[in-house]
Structure formats: structure tokens, C-alpha cells
Coordinates of C-alpha atoms in Angstrom, one line a residue:
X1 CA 14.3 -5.7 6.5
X2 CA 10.7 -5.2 5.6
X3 CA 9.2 -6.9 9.0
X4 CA 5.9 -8.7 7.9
X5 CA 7.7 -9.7 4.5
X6 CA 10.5 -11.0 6.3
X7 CA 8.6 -12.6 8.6
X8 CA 6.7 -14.1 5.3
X9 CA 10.1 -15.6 3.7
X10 CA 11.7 -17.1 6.9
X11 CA 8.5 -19.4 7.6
X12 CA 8.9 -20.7 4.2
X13 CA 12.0 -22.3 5.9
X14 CA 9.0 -24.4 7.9
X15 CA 6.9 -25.5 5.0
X16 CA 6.4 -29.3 5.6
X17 CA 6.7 -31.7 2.7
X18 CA 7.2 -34.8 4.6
X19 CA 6.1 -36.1 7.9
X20 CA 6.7 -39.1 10.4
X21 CA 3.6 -41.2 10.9
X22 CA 5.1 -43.8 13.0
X23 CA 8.3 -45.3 11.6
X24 CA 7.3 -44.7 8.0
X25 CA 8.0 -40.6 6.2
X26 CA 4.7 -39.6 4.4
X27 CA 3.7 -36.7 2.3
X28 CA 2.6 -33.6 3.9
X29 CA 2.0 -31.9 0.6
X30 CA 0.1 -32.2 -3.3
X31 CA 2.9 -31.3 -5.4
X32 CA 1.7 -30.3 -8.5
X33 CA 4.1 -28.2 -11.7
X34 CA 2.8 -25.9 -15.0
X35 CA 4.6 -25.0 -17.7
X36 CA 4.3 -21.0 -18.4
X37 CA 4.4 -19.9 -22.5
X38 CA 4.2 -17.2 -24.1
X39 CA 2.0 -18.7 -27.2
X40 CA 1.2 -14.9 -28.1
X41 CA 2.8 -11.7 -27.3
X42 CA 1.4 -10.3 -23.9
X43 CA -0.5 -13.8 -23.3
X44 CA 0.6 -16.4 -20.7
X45 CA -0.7 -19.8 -21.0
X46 CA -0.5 -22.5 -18.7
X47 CA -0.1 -26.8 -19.4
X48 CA -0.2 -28.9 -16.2
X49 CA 2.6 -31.9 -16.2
X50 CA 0.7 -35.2 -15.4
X51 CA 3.2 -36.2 -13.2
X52 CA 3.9 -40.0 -11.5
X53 CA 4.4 -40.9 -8.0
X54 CA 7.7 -41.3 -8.5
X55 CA 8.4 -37.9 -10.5
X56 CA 6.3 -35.9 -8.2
X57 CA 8.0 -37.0 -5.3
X58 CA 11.2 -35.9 -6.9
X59 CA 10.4 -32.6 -7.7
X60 CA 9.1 -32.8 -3.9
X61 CA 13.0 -33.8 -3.2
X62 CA 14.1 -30.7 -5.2
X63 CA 12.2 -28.3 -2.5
X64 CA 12.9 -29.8 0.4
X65 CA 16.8 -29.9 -0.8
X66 CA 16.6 -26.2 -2.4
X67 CA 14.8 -24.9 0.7
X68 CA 17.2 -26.6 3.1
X69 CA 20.4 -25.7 1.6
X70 CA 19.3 -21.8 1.2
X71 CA 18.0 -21.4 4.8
X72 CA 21.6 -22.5 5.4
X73 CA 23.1 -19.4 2.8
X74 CA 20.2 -17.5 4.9
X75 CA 20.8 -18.1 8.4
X76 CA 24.9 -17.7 8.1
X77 CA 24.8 -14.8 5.1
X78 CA 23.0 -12.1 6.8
X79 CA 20.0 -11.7 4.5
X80 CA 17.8 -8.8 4.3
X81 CA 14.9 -8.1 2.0
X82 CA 14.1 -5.4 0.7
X83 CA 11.4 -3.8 -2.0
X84 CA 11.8 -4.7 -6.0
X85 CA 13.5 -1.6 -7.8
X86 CA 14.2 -2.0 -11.1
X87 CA 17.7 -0.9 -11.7
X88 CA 18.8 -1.7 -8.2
X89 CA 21.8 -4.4 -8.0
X90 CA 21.1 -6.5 -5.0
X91 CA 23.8 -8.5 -3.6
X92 CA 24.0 -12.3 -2.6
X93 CA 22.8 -11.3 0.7
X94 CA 19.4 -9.7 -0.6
X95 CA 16.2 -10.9 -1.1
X96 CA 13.8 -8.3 -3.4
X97 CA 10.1 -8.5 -3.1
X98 CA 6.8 -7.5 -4.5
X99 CA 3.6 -7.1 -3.3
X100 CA 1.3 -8.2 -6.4
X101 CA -1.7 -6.2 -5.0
X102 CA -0.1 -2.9 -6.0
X103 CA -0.9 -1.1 -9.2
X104 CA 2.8 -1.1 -10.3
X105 CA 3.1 -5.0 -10.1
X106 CA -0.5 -5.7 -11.4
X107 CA 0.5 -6.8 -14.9
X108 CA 2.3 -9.9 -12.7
X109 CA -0.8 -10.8 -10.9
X110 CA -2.9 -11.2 -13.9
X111 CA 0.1 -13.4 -15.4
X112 CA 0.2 -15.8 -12.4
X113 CA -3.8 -15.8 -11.0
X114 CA -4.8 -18.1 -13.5
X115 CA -2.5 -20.9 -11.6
X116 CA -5.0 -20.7 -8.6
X117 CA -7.2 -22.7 -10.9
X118 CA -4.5 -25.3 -11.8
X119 CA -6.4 -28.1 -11.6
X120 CA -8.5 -26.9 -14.6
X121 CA -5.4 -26.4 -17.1
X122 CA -4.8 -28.7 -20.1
X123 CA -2.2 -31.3 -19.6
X124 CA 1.2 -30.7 -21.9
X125 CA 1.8 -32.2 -25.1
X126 CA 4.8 -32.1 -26.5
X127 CA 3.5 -32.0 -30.2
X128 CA 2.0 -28.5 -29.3
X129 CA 4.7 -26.6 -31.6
X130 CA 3.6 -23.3 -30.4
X131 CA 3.6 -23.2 -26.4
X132 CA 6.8 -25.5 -27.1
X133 CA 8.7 -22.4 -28.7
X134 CA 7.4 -20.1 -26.0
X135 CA 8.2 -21.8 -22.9
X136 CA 9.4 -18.8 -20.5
X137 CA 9.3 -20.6 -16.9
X138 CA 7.5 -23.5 -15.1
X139 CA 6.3 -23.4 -11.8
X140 CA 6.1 -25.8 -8.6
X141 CA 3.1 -25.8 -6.6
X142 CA 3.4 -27.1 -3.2
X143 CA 0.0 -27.3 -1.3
X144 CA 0.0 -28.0 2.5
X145 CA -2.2 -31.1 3.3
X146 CA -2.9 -29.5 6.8
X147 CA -3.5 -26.0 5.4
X148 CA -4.6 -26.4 1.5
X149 CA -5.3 -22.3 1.1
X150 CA -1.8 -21.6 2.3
X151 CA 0.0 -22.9 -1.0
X152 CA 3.5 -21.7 -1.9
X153 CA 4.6 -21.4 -5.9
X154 CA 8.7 -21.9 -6.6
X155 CA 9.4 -20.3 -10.4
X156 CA 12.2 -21.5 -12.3
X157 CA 13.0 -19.8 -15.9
X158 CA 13.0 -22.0 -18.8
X159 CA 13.0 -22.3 -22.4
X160 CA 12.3 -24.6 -25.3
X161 CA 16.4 -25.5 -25.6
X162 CA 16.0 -27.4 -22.1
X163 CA 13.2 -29.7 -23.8
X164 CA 15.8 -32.6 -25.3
X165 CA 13.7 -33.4 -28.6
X166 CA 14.3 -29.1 -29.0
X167 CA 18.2 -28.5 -27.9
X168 CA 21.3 -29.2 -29.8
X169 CA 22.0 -31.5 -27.3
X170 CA 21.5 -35.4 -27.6
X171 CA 21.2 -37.9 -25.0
X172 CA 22.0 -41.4 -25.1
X173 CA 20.2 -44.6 -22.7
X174 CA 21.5 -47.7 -21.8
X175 CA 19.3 -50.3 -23.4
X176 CA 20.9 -53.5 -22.5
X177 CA 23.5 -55.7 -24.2
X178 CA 26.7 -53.0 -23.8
X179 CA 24.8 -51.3 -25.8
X180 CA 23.5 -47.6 -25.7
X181 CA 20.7 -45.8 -28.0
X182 CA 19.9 -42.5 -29.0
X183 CA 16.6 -40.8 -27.1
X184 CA 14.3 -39.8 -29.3
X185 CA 11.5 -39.3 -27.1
X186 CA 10.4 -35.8 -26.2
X187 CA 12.3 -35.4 -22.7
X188 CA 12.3 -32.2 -20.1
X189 CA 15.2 -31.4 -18.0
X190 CA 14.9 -30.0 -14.9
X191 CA 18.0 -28.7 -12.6
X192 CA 17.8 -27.8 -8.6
X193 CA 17.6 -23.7 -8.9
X194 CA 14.6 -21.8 -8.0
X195 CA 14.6 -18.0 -8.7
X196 CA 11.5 -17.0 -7.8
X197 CA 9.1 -17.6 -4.8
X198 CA 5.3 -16.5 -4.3
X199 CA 3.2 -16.9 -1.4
X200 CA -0.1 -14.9 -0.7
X201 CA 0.6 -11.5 -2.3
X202 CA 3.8 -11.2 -2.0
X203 CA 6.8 -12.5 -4.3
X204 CA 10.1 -13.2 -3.4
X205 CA 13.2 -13.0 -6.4
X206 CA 15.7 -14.8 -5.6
X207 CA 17.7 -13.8 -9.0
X208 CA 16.7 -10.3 -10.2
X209 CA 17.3 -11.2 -13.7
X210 CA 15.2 -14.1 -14.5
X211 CA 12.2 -12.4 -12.6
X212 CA 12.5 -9.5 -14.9
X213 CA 12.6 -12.4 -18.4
X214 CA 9.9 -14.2 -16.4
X215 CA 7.3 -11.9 -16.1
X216 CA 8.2 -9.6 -19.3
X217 CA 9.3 -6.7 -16.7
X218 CA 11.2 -4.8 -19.5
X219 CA 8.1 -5.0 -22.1
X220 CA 5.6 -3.8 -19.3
X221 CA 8.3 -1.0 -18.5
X222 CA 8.5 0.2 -22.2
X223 CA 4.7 0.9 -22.1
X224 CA 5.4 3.3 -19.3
X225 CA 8.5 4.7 -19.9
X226 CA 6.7 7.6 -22.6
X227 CA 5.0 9.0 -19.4
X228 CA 7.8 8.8 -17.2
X229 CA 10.0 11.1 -19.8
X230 CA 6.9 13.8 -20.0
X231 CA 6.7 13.9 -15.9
X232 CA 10.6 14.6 -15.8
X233 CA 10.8 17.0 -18.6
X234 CA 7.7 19.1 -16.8
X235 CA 9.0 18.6 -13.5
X236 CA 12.5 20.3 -15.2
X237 CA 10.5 23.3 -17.2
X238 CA 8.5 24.1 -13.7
X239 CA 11.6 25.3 -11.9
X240 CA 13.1 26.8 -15.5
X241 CA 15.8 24.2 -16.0
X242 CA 16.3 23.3 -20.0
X243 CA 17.9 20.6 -21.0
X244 CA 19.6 20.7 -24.0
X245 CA 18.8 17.6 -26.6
X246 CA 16.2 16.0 -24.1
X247 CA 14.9 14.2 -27.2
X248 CA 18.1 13.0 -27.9
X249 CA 18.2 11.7 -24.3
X250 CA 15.2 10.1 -24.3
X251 CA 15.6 8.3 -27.5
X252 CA 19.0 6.7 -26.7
X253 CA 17.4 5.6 -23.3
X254 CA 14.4 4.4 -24.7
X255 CA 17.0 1.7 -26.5
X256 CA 18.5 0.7 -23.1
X257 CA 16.6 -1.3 -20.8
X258 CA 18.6 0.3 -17.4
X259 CA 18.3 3.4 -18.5
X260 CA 14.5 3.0 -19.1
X261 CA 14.2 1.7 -15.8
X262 CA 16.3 4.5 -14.2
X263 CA 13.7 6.8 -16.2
X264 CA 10.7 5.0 -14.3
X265 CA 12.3 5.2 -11.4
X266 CA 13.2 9.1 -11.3
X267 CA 9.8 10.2 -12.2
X268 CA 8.1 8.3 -9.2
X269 CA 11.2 9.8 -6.8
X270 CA 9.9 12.2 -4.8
X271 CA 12.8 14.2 -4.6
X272 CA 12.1 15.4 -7.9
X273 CA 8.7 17.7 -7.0
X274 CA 11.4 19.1 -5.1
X275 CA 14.3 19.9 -6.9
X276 CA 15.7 23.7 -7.3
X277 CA 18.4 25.1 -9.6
X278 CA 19.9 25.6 -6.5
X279 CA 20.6 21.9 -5.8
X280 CA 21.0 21.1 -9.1
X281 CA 24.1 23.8 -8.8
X282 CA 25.5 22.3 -5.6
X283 CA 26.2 18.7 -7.2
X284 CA 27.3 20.0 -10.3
X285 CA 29.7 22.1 -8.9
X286 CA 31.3 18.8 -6.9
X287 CA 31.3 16.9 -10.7
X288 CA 34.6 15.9 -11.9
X289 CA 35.1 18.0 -15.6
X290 CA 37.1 14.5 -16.5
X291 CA 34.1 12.5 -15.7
X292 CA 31.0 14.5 -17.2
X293 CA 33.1 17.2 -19.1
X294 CA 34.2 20.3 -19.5
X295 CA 30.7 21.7 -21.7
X296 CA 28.3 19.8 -19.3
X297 CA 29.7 21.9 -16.0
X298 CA 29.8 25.1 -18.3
X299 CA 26.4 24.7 -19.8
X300 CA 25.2 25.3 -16.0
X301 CA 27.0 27.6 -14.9
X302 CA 27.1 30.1 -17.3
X303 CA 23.3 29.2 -18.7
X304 CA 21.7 27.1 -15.7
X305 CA 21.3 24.9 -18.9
X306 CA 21.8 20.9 -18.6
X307 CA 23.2 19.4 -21.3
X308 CA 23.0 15.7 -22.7
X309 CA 26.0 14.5 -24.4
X310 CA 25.6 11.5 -26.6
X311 CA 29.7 10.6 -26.3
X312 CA 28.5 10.6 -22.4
X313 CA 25.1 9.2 -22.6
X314 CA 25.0 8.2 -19.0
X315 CA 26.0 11.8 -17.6
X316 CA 22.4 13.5 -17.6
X317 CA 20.4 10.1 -16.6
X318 CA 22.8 9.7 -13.3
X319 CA 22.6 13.2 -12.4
X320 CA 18.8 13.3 -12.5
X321 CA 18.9 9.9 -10.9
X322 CA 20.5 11.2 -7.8
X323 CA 23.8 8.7 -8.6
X324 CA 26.1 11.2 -8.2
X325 CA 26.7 11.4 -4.0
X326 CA 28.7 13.2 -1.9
X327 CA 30.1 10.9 1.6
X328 CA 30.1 13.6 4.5
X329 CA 32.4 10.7 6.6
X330 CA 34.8 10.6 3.6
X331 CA 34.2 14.5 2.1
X332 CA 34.5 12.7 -1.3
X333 CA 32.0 12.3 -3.8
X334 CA 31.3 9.0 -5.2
X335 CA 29.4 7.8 -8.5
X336 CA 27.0 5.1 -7.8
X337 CA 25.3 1.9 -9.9
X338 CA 23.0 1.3 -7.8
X339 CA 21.8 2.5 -4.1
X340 CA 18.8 1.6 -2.1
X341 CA 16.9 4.2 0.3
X342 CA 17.2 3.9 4.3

């Protein structure tokens, strides 16, 4: 585990919503919520719910409860947190973070700094057609009473299906008389997940996926995924090591959203300044002719020449992604989905 990050999440287990002032609970915290759109392609805009006592206080409930029930998951599952990579697979045990002050995670600051000014964002009408059919995730804010700066922002995904008036869904009300009527008014349904968490700089995702639909992960990784393929294929020509239908490669990966994240992820390995035909040799000579074929382990040998296959299109991309591993407890080789650095 990440020590001050750690640290960072666990306290969160001691945010104070409610407190005792004498017999009778009171709350500890402004609650306030935002709905995030996408109105245009690369722009997040924010609408501020004008909520009532009595809705604010549940969405204060939904905290408490969703904080309470996962320090329980925490406390008896083990849980470790580690730092966001893009095609890792974390288990139920592991908590990914970000810290929004690096370069790499900027694009996410700049979506989520204009809620420090909440107060100043235009209340949400559910005639406005347009933020309506970009609703991508809304967000809780929960400010400390006793500590104001210190506030904390839950993220849940959501999308314009959830508001009533927009799914195929209808919903029905009991208006008196054993008799019930159709809602017509515009209505937003919330549930009790959170998948996100922010507090300070750093950002907590609690489910990998809807971080990545969230905050456009995939469309910020496109943009960089043209450099990426130039740093491999130079690091590759430095130590004289062809591959054989790299374009090929790169345009089937540029159509996959892993691989393209794999991609990012190899060129900022720094194993890769590193590499030698020499230890490109030693792995391929361990590779199984079943599993990456007969041509791929020839190409090598005979020409020190790396091949991409398009009827094995994941072949070159896990060999230059360091996937393909060799246990010295076991003395057999495995081939990995995902792995994290010790």
C-alpha cells in the first residue's frame, strides 16, 4: 500500500456527517450534489440540484450508509491501494488512485476544479434538452462544518435513462382512492453505489470502469496513443529489431481500447530504454509455438525479426508488454492479463 494515500482513504472512514448535541443528532456537514454533462465533446458542465431538507439529508443517509458498509468490506477484505494503470485488473480487494497534480491525470483536474466553485453553478432544469442527453455522472459534496476546506466529493456514473421522464421505464403513485396514476413529472433516480471518491489531490476508484466512462479516460488516451506507437517503434529500430507489419499492429490496436492502453503503458515502461535482442531471444525461446506460432518463433530466430500476426493480434502487444513471465518457484512460464509492479 501507498502509505500517505492509504492513510488518505482510511480517514475517510472518520468523516462526520452527524453529531450528538445533547440528546438530539445534528448535522456535521453542508451536503450539496452537481450533475456532470457532457453538453459538447471535450466540455464538462456542471447544474447544482436545489435540494430540500429532507432530500439533502437523504443523500447524507446514502454516505453515511455507503461509507459504513464499505469500511466493513475494508477492514475484513484486506484492502490495498495501489496507483491507476490503465489496463491493470484490480481485484475486489484493491483500491486504485490518482494524484490529479500530475501531468498524466491533468485532463481530470481541469474536468472536476470547476466544482470547487459549486456554489456559483446554475441550478438544473429538466427542460434543458441538451445537458439532459449528456449526463455522464453526478457528484456529492460533503463539506465538514468543523473543517470547511477539507471537503470530500463521492462520484457516481449516470446517464439520461436514469432521469424517469427519459427511460423506458414508467412509474406509477398512489394518489388516493385505491387508485394509482401515472408520473409524468420529470423524476431522478438515485441508487446507494459510489465509484469514485476525491479528496485533496488525490482520487480514489472504487470501480475501474466507470472512472474510465466518467472522466473520458479512453478519448484522452486516443490523443496520446500516436506518440506512444512512434516511442516503441524507435526504441525497437535503436537496438535493430524490425517488426514486421508494425502498421498493421498499430492500426488494429488503435481500434481496441486495452490494447491502446497497453500501448501507453509500454512506451512509459522503463524496461523498454533497456531492452536487447538478447532478452527479446530469451522469452521467445520459452514461447509455446501453439500459443504464438510456429512463424512468430521462426521470424526471430532465423531473422531476429518480430512479427505481428493479425490471426494472433495479441501475440506482439503482450510480448512487448512484458505479459509473457517465467515463475522461477514454478520453472513454468505463465501468460498474464494483467500484473502490477512490486
Amino acid at each position: 500500500m501507498n502509505a500517505p494515500y492509504g492513510a488518505t482513504f482510511e480517514d475517510l472512514f472518520s468523516l462526520e456527517l452527524e453529531k450528538l448535541d445533547g440528546k438530539k443528532v445534528v448535522d456535521a456537514c453542508d451536503v450539496t450534489v452537481c450533475l456532470a454533462s457532457t453538453m459538447q465533446q471535450d466540455t464538462l458542465e456542471f447544474r447544482r440540484l436545489e435540494l430540500s431538507k429532507n432530500l439533502e439529508g437523504k443523500f447524507r443517509e446514502k454516505i453515511r450508509d455507503f461509507l459504513a458498509t464499505y469500511r466493513k468490506t475494508w477492514v475484513s477484505g484486506g484492502q490495498v491501494i495501489y496507483p491507476h494503470q490503465s489496463d491493470s485488473k484490480p481485484e475486489e480487494h484493491e483500491v486504485e488512485y490518482v494524484n490529479l497534480i500530475e501531468e498524466d491525470y491533468a485532463f481530470i483536474k481541469a474536468q472536476v476544479d470547476p466544482l470547487r466553485a459549486y456554489q456559483d453553478k446554475l441550478p438544473f432544469r429538466q427542460d434543458e434538452t441538451a445537458f439532459v442527453n449528456g449526463l455522464r455522472f453526478y457528484v456529492i459534496m460533503v463539506k465538514p462544518l468543523n473543517n470547511p476546506q477539507d471537503m470530500v466529493y463521492f462520484y457516481r456514473a449516470y446517464r439520461s435513462r436514469q432521469l424517469l421522464s427519459q427511460s423506458r421505464l414508467f412509474g406509477a403513485i398512489w394518489r388516493g382512492e385505491n387508485e394509482f396514476d401515472l408520473i409524468k413529472e420529470p423524476t431522478l433516480i438515485f441508487d446507494n453505489s459510489i465509484d469514485c471518491i476525491s479528496r485533496g489531490d488525490a482520487l480514489f476508484m472504487l470501480k475501474k470502469e466507470s472512472f474510465h466512462t466518467m472522466f473520458r479516460f479512453f478519448e484522452e488516451l486516443e490523443k496520446s496513443v500516436n506518440i506512444a506507437v512512434t516511442s516503441i517503434h524507435t526504441q525497437l529500430t535503436h537496438i535493430q529489431v524490425v517488426v514486421d507489419g508494425y502498421d498493421s499492429f498499430v492500426n488494429d490496436c488503435k481500434k481496441n481500447r486495452l490494447k491502446m492502453a497497453m500501448l501507453n503503458n509500454i512506451a512509459k515502461k522503463s524496461y523498454l530504454k533497456d531492452l536487447t535482442p538478447a532478452k527479446i531471444k530469451r522469452v521467445v525461446d520459452r514461447l509455446d509455438k501453439n500459443v504464438v506460432g510456429e512463424e512468430f518463433l521462426m521470424a526471430f530466430t532465423k531473422e531476429q525479426k518480430l512479427l505481428y500476426d493479425a490471426k494472433r493480434p495479441w501475440v506482439l502487444l503482450k510480448l512487448l508488454g512484458d505479459s509473457y513471465l517465467w515463475s522461477e518457484l514454478t520453472m513454468v512460464g505463465y501468460e498474464v492479463n494483467g500484473k502490477r509492479e512490486l
